[in-house]
mmCIF file of C-alpha atoms and ligand atoms in Angstrom:
data_model
loop_
_atom_site.group_PDB
_atom_site.id
_atom_site.type_symbol
_atom_site.label_atom_id
_atom_site.label_comp_id
_atom_site.label_asym_id
_atom_site.label_seq_id
_atom_site.Cartn_x
_atom_site.Cartn_y
_atom_site.Cartn_z
ATOM 1 C CA MET A 1 -0.109 -0.153 0.092
ATOM 2 C CA LYS A 2 1.397 3.216 -1.084
ATOM 3 C CA LYS A 3 2.349 5.706 1.880
ATOM 4 C CA PHE A 4 0.080 8.767 1.960
ATOM 5 C CA VAL A 5 1.775 12.012 0.492
ATOM 6 C CA ILE A 6 0.731 15.694 0.931
ATOM 7 C CA ALA A 7 2.080 17.817 -1.539
ATOM 8 C CA ILE A 8 2.312 21.599 -0.851
ATOM 9 C CA ASP A 9 3.600 24.027 -3.735
ATOM 10 C CA GLY A 10 3.462 27.733 -3.925
ATOM 11 C CA PRO A 11 5.217 30.730 -4.296
ATOM 12 C CA ALA A 12 8.014 32.108 -1.917
ATOM 13 C CA GLY A 13 6.764 33.520 1.186
ATOM 14 C CA ALA A 14 3.102 31.772 0.928
ATOM 15 C CA GLY A 15 3.872 30.323 4.265
ATOM 16 C CA LYS A 16 4.597 26.842 3.018
ATOM 17 C CA SER A 17 7.483 25.821 5.371
ATOM 18 C CA THR A 18 5.522 26.951 8.787
ATOM 19 C CA VAL A 19 2.377 25.247 7.416
ATOM 20 C CA ALA A 20 4.008 22.069 6.385
ATOM 21 C CA LYS A 21 5.802 21.459 9.363
ATOM 22 C CA LEU A 22 2.936 22.018 11.811
ATOM 23 C CA VAL A 23 0.740 19.618 9.440
ATOM 24 C CA ALA A 24 3.395 16.935 9.303
ATOM 25 C CA LYS A 25 3.713 17.086 13.401
ATOM 26 C CA LYS A 26 -0.204 16.969 13.985
ATOM 27 C CA LEU A 27 -0.427 13.984 11.543
ATOM 28 C CA GLY A 28 2.844 12.223 12.545
ATOM 29 C CA PHE A 29 4.164 12.458 9.081
ATOM 30 C CA LEU A 30 7.798 13.237 7.970
ATOM 31 C CA TYR A 31 8.211 16.825 6.858
ATOM 32 C CA VAL A 32 10.333 16.863 3.569
ATOM 33 C CA ASP A 33 11.630 20.693 2.769
ATOM 34 C CA THR A 34 12.708 20.140 -1.134
ATOM 35 C CA GLY A 35 13.914 23.703 -1.375
ATOM 36 C CA ALA A 36 16.508 22.944 1.189
ATOM 37 C CA MET A 37 17.860 20.353 -1.305
ATOM 38 C CA TYR A 38 18.375 22.975 -3.875
ATOM 39 C CA ARG A 39 20.038 25.150 -1.104
ATOM 40 C CA ALA A 40 22.348 22.426 -0.006
ATOM 41 C CA LEU A 41 23.736 21.998 -3.677
ATOM 42 C CA THR A 42 24.097 25.780 -3.941
ATOM 43 C CA LEU A 43 25.977 26.217 -0.788
ATOM 44 C CA LYS A 44 28.472 23.171 -2.140
ATOM 45 C CA ALA A 45 28.991 24.955 -5.340
ATOM 46 C CA LEU A 46 29.813 28.266 -3.677
ATOM 47 C CA ASN A 47 31.974 26.517 -1.201
ATOM 48 C CA GLU A 48 33.873 24.745 -4.115
ATOM 49 C CA LYS A 49 33.709 27.911 -6.269
ATOM 50 C CA ILE A 50 32.242 26.154 -9.195
ATOM 51 C CA PRO A 51 30.651 29.099 -11.307
ATOM 52 C CA PHE A 52 27.055 28.809 -11.819
ATOM 53 C CA SER A 53 27.865 28.769 -15.763
ATOM 54 C CA GLU A 54 29.724 25.670 -15.622
ATOM 55 C CA GLU A 55 26.805 23.029 -15.914
ATOM 56 C CA GLU A 56 28.568 19.875 -16.123
ATOM 57 C CA LYS A 57 30.673 20.472 -13.202
ATOM 58 C CA LEU A 58 27.843 21.339 -11.229
ATOM 59 C CA ILE A 59 26.038 18.206 -12.380
ATOM 60 C CA ASN A 60 29.132 16.048 -11.496
ATOM 61 C CA MET A 61 29.048 17.692 -8.246
ATOM 62 C CA ALA A 62 25.397 16.810 -7.761
ATOM 63 C CA LYS A 63 26.084 13.520 -8.581
ATOM 64 C CA ASN A 64 28.665 13.128 -5.679
ATOM 65 C CA THR A 65 26.724 14.612 -3.067
ATOM 66 C CA LYS A 66 24.987 13.276 0.000
ATOM 67 C CA ILE A 67 22.008 15.208 1.111
ATOM 68 C CA GLU A 68 20.174 14.210 4.170
ATOM 69 C CA LEU A 69 17.154 15.772 5.906
ATOM 70 C CA GLN A 70 16.461 15.188 9.581
ATOM 71 C CA ASP A 71 13.172 15.696 11.340
ATOM 72 C CA ASN A 72 12.700 14.548 14.814
ATOM 73 C CA GLY A 73 9.418 16.516 15.484
ATOM 74 C CA VAL A 74 11.502 19.483 17.033
ATOM 75 C CA ASP A 75 14.489 20.201 14.667
ATOM 76 C CA TYR A 76 14.837 20.224 11.146
ATOM 77 C CA LYS A 77 18.466 19.863 10.035
ATOM 78 C CA VAL A 78 19.941 19.650 6.764
ATOM 79 C CA PHE A 79 23.206 17.684 6.235
ATOM 80 C CA LEU A 80 25.483 18.184 3.423
ATOM 81 C CA ASP A 81 28.070 15.346 2.893
ATOM 82 C CA GLY A 82 27.608 14.566 6.636
ATOM 83 C CA LYS A 83 27.919 18.153 7.880
ATOM 84 C CA ASP A 84 25.129 20.073 9.468
ATOM 85 C CA VAL A 85 24.481 23.003 7.113
ATOM 86 C CA SER A 86 20.848 23.928 8.401
ATOM 87 C CA GLU A 87 22.080 27.623 8.942
ATOM 88 C CA GLU A 88 24.248 28.331 6.337
ATOM 89 C CA ILE A 89 21.921 27.417 3.581
ATOM 90 C CA ARG A 90 19.564 30.338 4.507
ATOM 91 C CA THR A 91 22.054 33.145 3.554
ATOM 92 C CA GLU A 92 21.110 35.607 1.025
ATOM 93 C CA GLU A 93 23.974 34.391 -1.262
ATOM 94 C CA VAL A 94 22.676 30.933 -1.157
ATOM 95 C CA SER A 95 18.959 32.206 -1.972
ATOM 96 C CA LYS A 96 20.197 34.161 -4.722
ATOM 97 C CA GLY A 97 22.388 31.251 -6.416
ATOM 98 C CA THR A 98 19.299 28.608 -6.157
ATOM 99 C CA GLN A 99 17.921 29.739 -9.293
ATOM 100 C CA PHE A 100 20.855 28.520 -11.362
ATOM 101 C CA ILE A 101 21.072 25.282 -9.637
ATOM 102 C CA ALA A 102 17.306 25.060 -9.683
ATOM 103 C CA SER A 103 17.294 25.358 -13.565
ATOM 104 C CA ILE A 104 19.567 22.450 -14.695
ATOM 105 C CA LEU A 105 17.540 19.773 -15.776
ATOM 106 C CA GLN A 106 20.089 17.046 -14.738
ATOM 107 C CA ILE A 107 20.324 18.296 -11.248
ATOM 108 C CA ARG A 108 16.365 18.459 -10.820
ATOM 109 C CA LYS A 109 16.448 14.771 -11.916
ATOM 110 C CA ILE A 110 18.760 13.743 -9.265
ATOM 111 C CA LEU A 111 16.707 15.419 -6.724
ATOM 112 C CA TRP A 112 13.575 14.205 -8.088
ATOM 113 C CA LYS A 113 14.811 10.674 -7.554
ATOM 114 C CA MET A 114 15.858 11.430 -3.733
ATOM 115 C CA GLN A 115 12.680 13.191 -3.175
ATOM 116 C CA ARG A 116 10.712 10.074 -4.684
ATOM 117 C CA SER A 117 12.666 7.714 -2.512
ATOM 118 C CA PHE A 118 10.939 8.954 0.398
ATOM 119 C CA ARG A 119 7.678 7.526 -0.331
ATOM 120 C CA GLY A 120 8.200 3.882 0.140
ATOM 121 C CA ARG A 121 9.033 4.369 3.760
ATOM 122 C CA TYR A 122 7.189 7.198 5.538
ATOM 123 C CA ASN A 123 3.801 9.400 5.102
ATOM 124 C CA ILE A 124 5.074 12.430 4.160
ATOM 125 C CA VAL A 125 4.429 16.261 3.752
ATOM 126 C CA MET A 126 6.557 17.150 1.067
ATOM 127 C CA GLU A 127 6.966 21.102 0.346
ATOM 128 C CA GLY A 128 8.424 22.942 -2.776
ATOM 129 C CA ARG A 129 7.560 24.366 -6.296
ATOM 130 C CA ASP A 130 6.893 20.978 -8.231
ATOM 131 C CA ILE A 131 5.897 18.270 -5.815
ATOM 132 C CA GLY A 132 2.262 18.088 -7.218
ATOM 133 C CA SER A 133 3.059 19.018 -10.701
ATOM 134 C CA LYS A 134 6.311 16.575 -11.107
ATOM 135 C CA VAL A 135 7.431 14.963 -8.201
ATOM 136 C CA PHE A 136 4.422 13.172 -6.800
ATOM 137 C CA PRO A 137 1.464 14.068 -9.626
ATOM 138 C CA ASP A 138 -0.401 11.201 -7.796
ATOM 139 C CA ALA A 139 0.064 12.669 -4.251
ATOM 140 C CA GLN A 140 -3.529 11.784 -2.368
ATOM 141 C CA LEU A 141 -3.677 15.206 -1.392
ATOM 142 C CA LYS A 142 -2.254 18.228 -3.483
ATOM 143 C CA ILE A 143 -2.297 21.855 -1.944
ATOM 144 C CA PHE A 144 -1.141 24.926 -3.890
ATOM 145 C CA LEU A 145 -0.766 27.651 -0.942
ATOM 146 C CA ASP A 146 -0.637 31.280 -2.027
ATOM 147 C CA ALA A 147 -0.814 34.850 -0.493
ATOM 148 C CA SER A 148 -0.895 38.114 -2.059
ATOM 149 C CA VAL A 149 2.536 39.983 -2.940
ATOM 150 C CA LYS A 150 1.797 42.607 -0.150
ATOM 151 C CA GLU A 151 0.791 39.992 2.438
ATOM 152 C CA ARG A 152 4.116 38.058 1.598
ATOM 153 C CA ALA A 153 6.069 41.378 1.685
ATOM 154 C CA LYS A 154 4.648 42.169 5.145
ATOM 155 C CA ARG A 155 5.341 38.720 6.583
ATOM 156 C CA ARG A 156 8.990 38.715 5.341
ATOM 157 C CA TYR A 157 9.200 42.264 6.919
ATOM 158 C CA LEU A 158 7.870 40.976 10.230
ATOM 159 C CA GLN A 159 10.256 37.933 10.154
ATOM 160 C CA LEU A 160 13.186 40.231 9.697
ATOM 161 C CA LYS A 161 12.331 42.301 12.432
ATOM 162 C CA GLU A 162 11.802 39.291 14.841
ATOM 163 C CA MET A 163 15.313 38.478 13.810
ATOM 164 C CA GLY A 164 16.353 42.133 14.892
ATOM 165 C CA LEU A 165 16.958 42.951 11.196
ATOM 166 C CA GLU A 166 15.550 46.212 9.473
ATOM 167 C CA GLY A 167 13.804 45.609 6.187
ATOM 168 C CA ASP A 168 12.481 47.936 3.429
ATOM 169 C CA LEU A 169 8.957 47.095 2.669
ATOM 170 C CA ASN A 170 9.145 48.410 -1.140
ATOM 171 C CA ILE A 171 12.397 46.391 -1.862
ATOM 172 C CA ILE A 172 11.053 43.204 -0.076
ATOM 173 C CA GLU A 173 7.924 43.530 -2.241
ATOM 174 C CA LYS A 174 10.239 43.996 -5.572
ATOM 175 C CA GLU A 175 12.204 41.145 -4.590
ATOM 176 C CA ILE A 176 9.245 38.903 -4.042
ATOM 177 C CA ILE A 177 7.843 39.850 -7.574
ATOM 178 C CA GLU A 178 11.304 39.084 -9.060
ATOM 179 C CA ARG A 179 11.466 35.652 -7.500
ATOM 180 C CA ASP A 180 7.676 35.051 -8.579
ATOM 181 C CA GLU A 181 8.857 35.802 -12.210
ATOM 182 C CA ARG A 182 11.960 33.303 -11.995
ATOM 183 C CA ASP A 183 9.825 30.298 -10.509
ATOM 184 C CA ARG A 184 6.814 30.923 -12.749
ATOM 185 C CA LYS A 185 8.643 31.472 -16.058
ATOM 186 C CA ARG A 186 11.558 29.150 -15.663
ATOM 187 C CA SER A 187 11.450 26.633 -18.571
ATOM 188 C CA ILE A 188 12.242 23.583 -16.618
ATOM 189 C CA SER A 189 9.580 22.667 -13.848
ATOM 190 C CA PRO A 190 8.312 25.841 -13.282
ATOM 191 C CA LEU A 191 5.855 26.713 -10.369
ATOM 192 C CA VAL A 192 2.298 25.595 -11.763
ATOM 193 C CA ARG A 193 -0.709 24.840 -9.980
ATOM 194 C CA HIS A 194 -1.661 21.176 -10.747
ATOM 195 C CA PRO A 195 -5.256 21.210 -11.972
ATOM 196 C CA ASP A 196 -6.288 18.880 -8.773
ATOM 197 C CA ALA A 197 -4.397 20.904 -6.166
ATOM 198 C CA PHE A 198 -6.477 22.653 -3.560
ATOM 199 C CA TYR A 199 -5.904 26.328 -3.957
ATOM 200 C CA ILE A 200 -5.605 28.123 -0.742
ATOM 201 C CA ASP A 201 -5.165 31.764 -0.454
ATOM 202 C CA THR A 202 -3.772 32.503 2.937
ATOM 203 C CA THR A 203 -3.893 36.247 2.859
ATOM 204 C CA GLY A 204 -5.953 37.282 6.086
ATOM 205 C CA MET A 205 -5.834 33.780 7.283
ATOM 206 C CA SER A 206 -3.822 32.729 10.456
ATOM 207 C CA ILE A 207 -1.585 29.864 10.309
ATOM 208 C CA PRO A 208 -3.453 27.661 12.572
ATOM 209 C CA GLN A 209 -6.300 28.299 9.966
ATOM 210 C CA VAL A 210 -4.564 26.814 7.305
ATOM 211 C CA VAL A 211 -3.210 24.049 9.032
ATOM 212 C CA GLU A 212 -6.770 23.016 10.095
ATOM 213 C CA LYS A 213 -7.954 23.555 6.633
ATOM 214 C CA ILE A 214 -5.310 21.099 5.290
ATOM 215 C CA ILE A 215 -5.700 18.580 8.025
ATOM 216 C CA PHE A 216 -9.457 18.871 7.329
ATOM 217 C CA LEU A 217 -8.893 18.191 3.595
ATOM 218 C CA CYS A 218 -6.581 15.257 4.740
ATOM 219 C CA LYS A 219 -8.997 13.597 7.120
ATOM 220 C CA ASN A 220 -11.734 13.624 4.202
ATOM 221 C CA LEU A 221 -9.658 11.605 2.112
ATOM 222 C CA ASN A 222 -9.394 9.033 4.871
ATOM 223 C CA PRO A 223 -5.486 8.458 4.840
ATOM 224 C CA GLN A 224 -4.461 5.170 6.678
HETATM 225 O O1 DC B 25 11.696 27.334 -0.808
HETATM 226 P P1 DC B 25 13.064 27.945 -0.945
HETATM 227 O O2 DC B 25 13.046 29.191 -1.006
HETATM 228 O O3 DC B 25 13.873 27.217 0.116
HETATM 229 O O4 DC B 25 13.448 27.468 -2.368
HETATM 230 C C1 DC B 25 14.977 27.573 -2.605
HETATM 231 C C2 DC B 25 15.207 27.639 -4.229
HETATM 232 O O5 DC B 25 14.790 26.380 -4.854
HETATM 233 C C3 DC B 25 14.091 28.446 -4.889
HETATM 234 O O6 DC B 25 15.023 29.312 -5.976
HETATM 235 C C4 DC B 25 13.125 27.709 -5.862
HETATM 236 C C5 DC B 25 14.115 26.375 -5.692
HETATM 237 N N1 DC B 25 13.168 25.144 -5.677
HETATM 238 C C6 DC B 25 12.623 24.648 -6.671
HETATM 239 O O7 DC B 25 12.941 24.858 -7.725
HETATM 240 N N2 DC B 25 11.899 23.685 -6.445
HETATM 241 C C7 DC B 25 11.519 23.183 -5.625
HETATM 242 N N3 DC B 25 10.598 21.735 -5.286
HETATM 243 C C8 DC B 25 12.038 23.569 -4.644
HETATM 244 C C9 DC B 25 12.614 24.898 -4.308
#
């Protein structure tokens, strides 16, 4: 019997990570952050000083990389070739570099294989851009999480403030629009909404409301 998969896709800043982690915790499912995989490979390329234009070298690097995701229900860790890089993969430099790694088909194929390998072993909540459209088009529950640009910019601004950093709302908004363009317009595996996916606009919704909505949808599907 196939394990249960909840696929959560959507643009940056729609709240996917926060919501996916809480849904996974409540249901006792494993949380899989696919963005962290693209980030880990980007970090390795930066560390090894491989230019983003050198596709062959990057593909070779990806073939020889071990990425592990750890979820013990409290901490979510990312290991790159055995080293904990959970914090390092969140820098601005890595965020900016991911677009190059994410647009190389051979690299995506390597990561798709890793992502699909989770299915036989666990019930999972997998979050990314192409989970419902590409990785698991047959996921039992597909969600497309969205929010207006203004709302996502406001959330990011507040997040930075919480970390003691001062952001500029206009600049954040511009960056979000640019990132959306890149994610939606790239030729390989762009961010698209699968026709079966439930669309949830989280603008004006609280995190618990979104989590409850997804759990309600999941329970109505009667997972094992
Ligand atoms: O969700 P995130 O910001 O951590 O994602 C990091 C980058 O990886 C971002 O550029 C989008 C890309 N990504 C992707 O192309 N496909 C996925 N399934 C997940 C992330």
